[in-house]
Structure formats: C-alpha cells, structure tokens
PDB file of C-alpha atoms in Angstrom:
ATOM      1  CA  MET K   1    -173.566 -60.429  67.681  1.00  0.00           C
ATOM      2  CA  GLU K   2    -174.268 -56.791  68.452  1.00  0.00           C
ATOM      3  CA  ALA K   3    -174.371 -55.874  64.756  1.00  0.00           C
ATOM      4  CA  LEU K   4    -176.606 -58.835  63.990  1.00  0.00           C
ATOM      5  CA  ALA K   5    -178.926 -57.884  66.841  1.00  0.00           C
ATOM      6  CA  HIS K   6    -179.054 -54.312  65.550  1.00  0.00           C
ATOM      7  CA  ARG K   7    -179.910 -55.465  61.990  1.00  0.00           C
ATOM      8  CA  THR K   8    -182.689 -57.752  63.227  1.00  0.00           C
ATOM      9  CA  GLY K   9    -184.071 -55.420  65.892  1.00  0.00           C
ATOM     10  CA  MET K  10    -183.745 -58.192  68.489  1.00  0.00           C
ATOM     11  CA  ASP K  11    -182.060 -58.108  71.863  1.00  0.00           C
ATOM     12  CA  ALA K  12    -178.350 -59.077  71.677  1.00  0.00           C
ATOM     13  CA  SER K  13    -178.712 -61.727  74.408  1.00  0.00           C
ATOM     14  CA  LEU K  14    -181.572 -63.340  72.475  1.00  0.00           C
ATOM     15  CA  VAL K  15    -179.500 -63.398  69.269  1.00  0.00           C
ATOM     16  CA  HIS K  16    -176.564 -64.867  71.180  1.00  0.00           C
ATOM     17  CA  GLY K  17    -178.783 -67.554  72.720  1.00  0.00           C
ATOM     18  CA  ILE K  18    -180.256 -68.469  69.333  1.00  0.00           C
ATOM     19  CA  ILE K  19    -176.872 -68.617  67.599  1.00  0.00           C
ATOM     20  CA  ARG K  20    -175.338 -70.727  70.385  1.00  0.00           C
ATOM     21  CA  GLY K  21    -178.304 -73.121  70.289  1.00  0.00           C
ATOM     22  CA  ARG K  22    -179.558 -72.323  73.776  1.00  0.00           C
ATOM     23  CA  VAL K  23    -182.804 -70.634  72.683  1.00  0.00           C
ATOM     24  CA  LEU K  24    -185.303 -71.998  70.201  1.00  0.00           C
ATOM     25  CA  CYS K  25    -186.532 -69.008  68.240  1.00  0.00           C
ATOM     26  CA  SER K  26    -189.804 -68.454  66.460  1.00  0.00           C
ATOM     27  CA  GLU K  27    -190.034 -68.849  62.705  1.00  0.00           C
ATOM     28  CA  ALA K  28    -190.216 -65.061  62.306  1.00  0.00           C
ATOM     29  CA  GLU K  29    -187.059 -64.559  64.398  1.00  0.00           C
ATOM     30  CA  LEU K  30    -185.280 -67.218  62.367  1.00  0.00           C
ATOM     31  CA  LEU K  31    -186.224 -65.521  59.105  1.00  0.00           C
ATOM     32  CA  ALA K  32    -185.070 -62.147  60.468  1.00  0.00           C
ATOM     33  CA  LEU K  33    -181.691 -63.625  61.423  1.00  0.00           C
ATOM     34  CA  LEU K  34    -181.257 -65.359  58.089  1.00  0.00           C
ATOM     35  CA  SER K  35    -182.128 -62.171  56.216  1.00  0.00           C
ATOM     36  CA  ALA K  36    -179.682 -60.167  58.336  1.00  0.00           C
ATOM     37  CA  MET K  37    -176.960 -62.708  57.521  1.00  0.00           C
ATOM     38  CA  ASP K  38    -177.772 -62.493  53.804  1.00  0.00           C
ATOM     39  CA  ALA K  39    -178.514 -66.227  53.696  1.00  0.00           C
ATOM     40  CA  GLY K  40    -179.623 -67.485  50.310  1.00  0.00           C
ATOM     41  CA  ALA K  41    -183.017 -68.974  49.571  1.00  0.00           C
ATOM     42  CA  ARG K  42    -181.672 -72.538  49.837  1.00  0.00           C
ATOM     43  CA  ALA K  43    -180.158 -71.915  53.267  1.00  0.00           C
ATOM     44  CA  GLN K  44    -183.381 -70.275  54.444  1.00  0.00           C
ATOM     45  CA  GLN K  45    -185.435 -73.196  53.172  1.00  0.00           C
ATOM     46  CA  ARG K  46    -183.188 -75.720  54.960  1.00  0.00           C
ATOM     47  CA  ALA K  47    -183.236 -73.699  58.174  1.00  0.00           C
ATOM     48  CA  LEU K  48    -187.032 -73.481  58.131  1.00  0.00           C
ATOM     49  CA  LEU K  49    -187.298 -77.217  57.516  1.00  0.00           C
ATOM     50  CA  LEU K  50    -184.982 -77.988  60.446  1.00  0.00           C
ATOM     51  CA  HIS K  51    -186.856 -75.499  62.614  1.00  0.00           C
ATOM     52  CA  GLY K  52    -190.152 -77.204  61.813  1.00  0.00           C
ATOM     53  CA  GLU K  53    -188.687 -80.610  62.668  1.00  0.00           C
ATOM     54  CA  ALA K  54    -187.322 -79.275  65.953  1.00  0.00           C
ATOM     55  CA  MET K  55    -190.678 -77.792  66.894  1.00  0.00           C
ATOM     56  CA  ALA K  56    -192.476 -81.047  66.054  1.00  0.00           C
ATOM     57  CA  GLU K  57    -189.992 -83.018  68.159  1.00  0.00           C
ATOM     58  CA  LEU K  58    -190.384 -80.657  71.112  1.00  0.00           C
ATOM     59  CA  HIS K  59    -194.182 -80.971  70.946  1.00  0.00           C
ATOM     60  CA  ALA K  60    -193.903 -84.770  70.771  1.00  0.00           C
ATOM     61  CA  ARG K  61    -191.529 -84.834  73.761  1.00  0.00           C
ATOM     62  CA  ALA K  62    -193.822 -82.537  75.725  1.00  0.00           C
ATOM     63  CA  ARG K  63    -196.718 -84.953  75.222  1.00  0.00           C
ATOM     64  CA  THR K  64    -194.742 -87.983  76.414  1.00  0.00           C
ATOM     65  CA  SER K  65    -192.325 -86.500  78.953  1.00  0.00           C
ATOM     66  CA  THR K  66    -194.666 -86.900  81.953  1.00  0.00           C
ATOM     67  CA  ARG K  67    -195.108 -90.621  81.258  1.00  0.00           C
ATOM     68  CA  THR K  68    -191.515 -91.678  80.638  1.00  0.00           C
ATOM     69  CA  PRO K  69    -188.589 -89.665  81.943  1.00  0.00           C
ATOM     70  CA  PRO K  70    -185.473 -89.916  79.787  1.00  0.00           C
ATOM     71  CA  ALA K  71    -182.722 -92.273  80.899  1.00  0.00           C
ATOM     72  CA  PRO K  72    -179.629 -90.593  82.376  1.00  0.00           C
ATOM     73  CA  ASP K  73    -177.427 -92.057  79.640  1.00  0.00           C
ATOM     74  CA  TRP K  74    -175.489 -89.867  77.193  1.00  0.00           C
ATOM     75  CA  ARG K  75    -176.688 -92.023  74.261  1.00  0.00           C
ATOM     76  CA  VAL K  76    -180.282 -90.843  74.673  1.00  0.00           C
ATOM     77  CA  PRO K  77    -181.055 -88.725  71.591  1.00  0.00           C
ATOM     78  CA  VAL K  78    -180.705 -85.033  72.314  1.00  0.00           C
ATOM     79  CA  PRO K  79    -183.418 -82.801  70.863  1.00  0.00           C
ATOM     80  CA  ALA K  80    -182.491 -81.453  67.462  1.00  0.00           C
ATOM     81  CA  ALA K  81    -183.566 -78.012  68.630  1.00  0.00           C
ATOM     82  CA  GLY K  82    -180.519 -75.812  68.599  1.00  0.00           C
ATOM     83  CA  GLU K  83    -178.177 -78.438  67.150  1.00  0.00           C
ATOM     84  CA  PRO K  84    -175.386 -76.527  65.400  1.00  0.00           C
ATOM     85  CA  ASP K  85    -175.901 -76.471  61.643  1.00  0.00           C
ATOM     86  CA  PRO K  86    -172.822 -76.190  59.428  1.00  0.00           C
ATOM     87  CA  VAL K  87    -174.686 -75.161  56.299  1.00  0.00           C
ATOM     88  CA  LEU K  88    -173.383 -71.564  56.351  1.00  0.00           C
ATOM     89  CA  PHE K  89    -169.700 -72.392  57.048  1.00  0.00           C
ATOM     90  CA  SER K  90    -167.296 -71.597  54.231  1.00  0.00           C
ATOM     91  CA  THR K  91    -163.910 -71.310  55.972  1.00  0.00           C
ATOM     92  CA  VAL K  92    -161.753 -73.591  58.087  1.00  0.00           C
ATOM     93  CA  LYS K  93    -162.011 -71.132  60.971  1.00  0.00           C
ATOM     94  CA  GLU K  94    -165.827 -71.217  60.856  1.00  0.00           C
ATOM     95  CA  PHE K  95    -165.854 -75.014  60.606  1.00  0.00           C
ATOM     96  CA  VAL K  96    -163.531 -75.439  63.608  1.00  0.00           C
ATOM     97  CA  ALA K  97    -165.578 -72.908  65.610  1.00  0.00           C
ATOM     98  CA  GLY K  98    -168.643 -74.975  64.673  1.00  0.00           C
ATOM     99  CA  LEU K  99    -167.017 -78.061  66.203  1.00  0.00           C
ATOM    100  CA  GLU K 100    -166.599 -76.158  69.470  1.00  0.00           C
ATOM    101  CA  ASP K 101    -170.271 -75.132  69.206  1.00  0.00           C
ATOM    102  CA  VAL K 102    -171.143 -78.831  68.899  1.00  0.00           C
ATOM    103  CA  ARG K 103    -169.229 -79.531  72.106  1.00  0.00           C
ATOM    104  CA  VAL K 104    -171.089 -76.715  73.877  1.00  0.00           C
ATOM    105  CA  TRP K 105    -174.403 -77.982  72.494  1.00  0.00           C
ATOM    106  CA  ALA K 106    -173.585 -81.455  73.817  1.00  0.00           C
ATOM    107  CA  GLY K 107    -173.354 -80.021  77.327  1.00  0.00           C
ATOM    108  CA  GLU K 108    -169.657 -79.075  77.306  1.00  0.00           C
ATOM    109  CA  PRO K 109    -168.338 -82.515  78.234  1.00  0.00           C
ATOM    110  CA  SER K 110    -164.703 -82.540  79.273  1.00  0.00           C
ATOM    111  CA  LEU K 111    -162.108 -83.884  76.881  1.00  0.00           C
ATOM    112  CA  ARG K 112    -161.678 -86.851  79.228  1.00  0.00           C
ATOM    113  CA  ARG K 113    -165.428 -87.562  79.056  1.00  0.00           C
ATOM    114  CA  LEU K 114    -165.365 -87.360  75.251  1.00  0.00           C
ATOM    115  CA  GLU K 115    -162.441 -89.792  75.183  1.00  0.00           C
ATOM    116  CA  GLU K 116    -164.418 -92.185  77.398  1.00  0.00           C
ATOM    117  CA  ARG K 117    -167.413 -91.978  75.042  1.00  0.00           C
ATOM    118  CA  SER K 118    -165.118 -92.648  72.108  1.00  0.00           C
ATOM    119  CA  ALA K 119    -163.640 -95.686  73.844  1.00  0.00           C
ATOM    120  CA  ARG K 120    -167.133 -97.025  74.560  1.00  0.00           C
ATOM    121  CA  LEU K 121    -168.208 -96.631  70.934  1.00  0.00           C
ATOM    122  CA  HIS K 122    -164.961 -98.155  69.714  1.00  0.00           C
ATOM    123  CA  GLN K 123    -165.419-101.132  72.047  1.00  0.00           C
ATOM    124  CA  GLN K 124    -168.979-101.637  70.774  1.00  0.00           C
ATOM    125  CA  ARG K 125    -167.768-101.228  67.182  1.00  0.00           C
ATOM    126  CA  HIS K 126    -170.340 -98.496  66.554  1.00  0.00           C
ATOM    127  CA  THR K 127    -167.942 -96.159  64.800  1.00  0.00           C
ATOM    128  CA  THR K 128    -166.379 -95.820  61.387  1.00  0.00           C
ATOM    129  CA  TYR K 129    -163.197 -94.361  62.893  1.00  0.00           C
ATOM    130  CA  GLY K 130    -160.829 -97.241  63.637  1.00  0.00           C
ATOM    131  CA  LYS K 131    -159.364 -95.843  66.853  1.00  0.00           C
ATOM    132  CA  VAL K 132    -160.314 -94.195  70.111  1.00  0.00           C
ATOM    133  CA  LEU K 133    -160.363 -90.418  69.793  1.00  0.00           C
ATOM    134  CA  ARG K 134    -157.847 -89.254  72.418  1.00  0.00           C
ATOM    135  CA  ARG K 135    -158.125 -86.053  74.444  1.00  0.00           C
ATOM    136  CA  SER K 136    -155.104 -84.564  72.710  1.00  0.00           C
ATOM    137  CA  THR K 137    -156.603 -85.305  69.291  1.00  0.00           C
ATOM    138  CA  ILE K 138    -159.918 -83.713  70.275  1.00  0.00           C
ATOM    139  CA  SER K 139    -158.093 -80.671  71.625  1.00  0.00           C
ATOM    140  CA  ASP K 140    -156.092 -80.404  68.399  1.00  0.00           C
ATOM    141  CA  MET K 141    -159.336 -80.577  66.374  1.00  0.00           C
ATOM    142  CA  LEU K 142    -160.995 -77.838  68.424  1.00  0.00           C
ATOM    143  CA  ASN K 143    -157.956 -75.556  68.032  1.00  0.00           C
ATOM    144  CA  ALA K 144    -157.014 -76.468  64.471  1.00  0.00           C
ATOM    145  CA  THR K 145    -155.838 -73.978  61.870  1.00  0.00           C
ATOM    146  CA  SER K 146    -156.404 -76.474  59.069  1.00  0.00           C
ATOM    147  CA  LEU K 147    -159.324 -78.773  58.428  1.00  0.00           C
ATOM    148  CA  PRO K 148    -159.239 -81.869  60.690  1.00  0.00           C
ATOM    149  CA  GLN K 149    -159.463 -85.307  59.046  1.00  0.00           C
ATOM    150  CA  MET K 150    -163.008 -86.171  58.011  1.00  0.00           C
ATOM    151  CA  GLU K 151    -163.164 -89.495  59.874  1.00  0.00           C
ATOM    152  CA  LYS K 152    -162.043 -87.828  63.106  1.00  0.00           C
ATOM    153  CA  VAL K 153    -164.690 -85.143  62.629  1.00  0.00           C
ATOM    154  CA  ARG K 154    -167.379 -87.788  61.979  1.00  0.00           C
ATOM    155  CA  HIS K 155    -166.394 -89.676  65.144  1.00  0.00           C
ATOM    156  CA  PHE K 156    -166.310 -86.466  67.205  1.00  0.00           C
ATOM    157  CA  LEU K 157    -169.806 -85.546  65.990  1.00  0.00           C
ATOM    158  CA  GLN K 158    -171.002 -89.060  66.783  1.00  0.00           C
ATOM    159  CA  ILE K 159    -169.747 -88.947  70.383  1.00  0.00           C
ATOM    160  CA  CYS K 160    -171.354 -85.511  70.831  1.00  0.00           C
ATOM    161  CA  GLY K 161    -174.753 -86.854  69.721  1.00  0.00           C
ATOM    162  CA  VAL K 162    -175.121 -84.966  66.428  1.00  0.00           C
ATOM    163  CA  ARG K 163    -177.825 -86.526  64.277  1.00  0.00           C
ATOM    164  CA  ASP K 164    -177.185 -84.939  60.886  1.00  0.00           C
ATOM    165  CA  ILE K 165    -173.573 -85.967  60.355  1.00  0.00           C
ATOM    166  CA  ASP K 166    -174.111 -85.978  56.577  1.00  0.00           C
ATOM    167  CA  ALA K 167    -174.560 -82.187  56.597  1.00  0.00           C
ATOM    168  CA  TRP K 168    -171.190 -81.864  58.348  1.00  0.00           C
ATOM    169  CA  VAL K 169    -169.512 -84.218  55.863  1.00  0.00           C
ATOM    170  CA  TYR K 170    -170.948 -82.201  52.974  1.00  0.00           C
ATOM    171  CA  THR K 171    -169.716 -78.966  54.565  1.00  0.00           C
ATOM    172  CA  TRP K 172    -166.287 -80.512  55.272  1.00  0.00           C
ATOM    173  CA  ARG K 173    -165.982 -81.412  51.591  1.00  0.00           C
ATOM    174  CA  ARG K 174    -167.132 -77.950  50.488  1.00  0.00           C
ATOM    175  CA  VAL K 175    -164.713 -76.161  52.846  1.00  0.00           C
ATOM    176  CA  ARG K 176    -161.890 -78.478  51.771  1.00  0.00           C
ATOM    177  CA  THR K 177    -162.608 -77.705  48.103  1.00  0.00           C
ATOM    178  CA  ILE K 178    -162.609 -73.971  48.824  1.00  0.00           C
ATOM    179  CA  GLU K 179    -159.357 -74.349  50.789  1.00  0.00           C
ATOM    180  CA  LYS K 180    -157.664 -76.306  47.953  1.00  0.00           C
ATOM    181  CA  ALA K 181    -158.820 -73.754  45.347  1.00  0.00           C
ATOM    182  CA  ALA K 182    -157.388 -70.902  47.432  1.00  0.00           C
ATOM    183  CA  LEU K 183    -154.053 -72.735  47.730  1.00  0.00           C
ATOM    184  CA  ARG K 184    -153.935 -73.242  43.966  1.00  0.00           C
ATOM    185  CA  ARG K 185    -154.663 -69.566  43.321  1.00  0.00           C
ATOM    186  CA  ALA K 186    -151.955 -68.534  45.800  1.00  0.00           C
ATOM    187  CA  ALA K 187    -149.370 -70.763  44.139  1.00  0.00           C
TER     188      ALA K 187
END
C-alpha cells in the first residue's frame, strides 16, 4: 500500500481505504490507482464504468434516503460503491484474499452469521448450491491454498450480498485455467 501510495502521490490511508472498499474515490484518483497498478485499458474501462454506476446509485439513494429509511434486514441491497471487484485477480492467493475482502465489505459478519444466512437462503430455495454453507466450509474457503469449488464461492458471494457474481465466476474460471496451465508446465 505504501508503494502504491507513493506512485500515485496519495496518502497511504486514503489508498488503503479505497482498496478495502471503505472510501469511494474520485474518478481521477481511480485512474491514478489503475495507472500505478499498470492496469490495462480494458480493466480501466470496466473500473470507470463501475465507478460511474456507484456514483449514480449513491446520488439516487441520497435523494430518497430521507423519505424511506432502509429496512434493517441483511437482504437489503448494499450499495455497489466499494464492492470488491475480482477483475485484476490472477492467482489463487489473490482470489482467496478477495473473498475475505468480500466478507469485510459485507460488514464482517461472523462465520455463524454467514451460516445462518446460508440456511435461510437454502430454506427459501434461493440458491444454486444444494446445501447449507457451514462455518467450517466458509473458514476453509477463506484460508484456502487452492481454488474453492465454484458453487461454494457463488453461494458465499450470494450470502454476502455481492451483486456481480458473474464477474467472480469469470475470474474463478480464468484463475483455474491459469492454475491448470501452471501445473501442466511443472509436470
């Protein structure tokens, strides 16, 4: 984070807050970060699109928030602002760290709370994963050294309130392909 802050000329705490999804940066700050990370044109374009959507959603919520307060239910859509984006992940380690970032973004619910959410979704049949995601399974996913099963990842993202699960599935497939290619080269 320090090196990234140095390359962008921004304060390290600001960079940390942006990366962790706690601070919504300006478009200029986003471009500076992406340039410092040597992100390609496609990644920059996607990031700017998501940033624009997040800003539009925040403005819409600001206009309506005084009239209707949000319900205290975990299923209420969380603003997309700051939602972890897997587009830059290329290793298993980065992907697994991204899952922990999702948990932090979701408000750091306990493993027990995540298991309860999973049970609720399973009971309502609103999940593609055929079982309840247990605490031990979630813990294993967040500490994995190999890529967790895709359906477990999808369910975990669903119970954390992630909206763009397709981006995670795409990244899972890309990381898995990279992982398989590396194993073939090593053999």
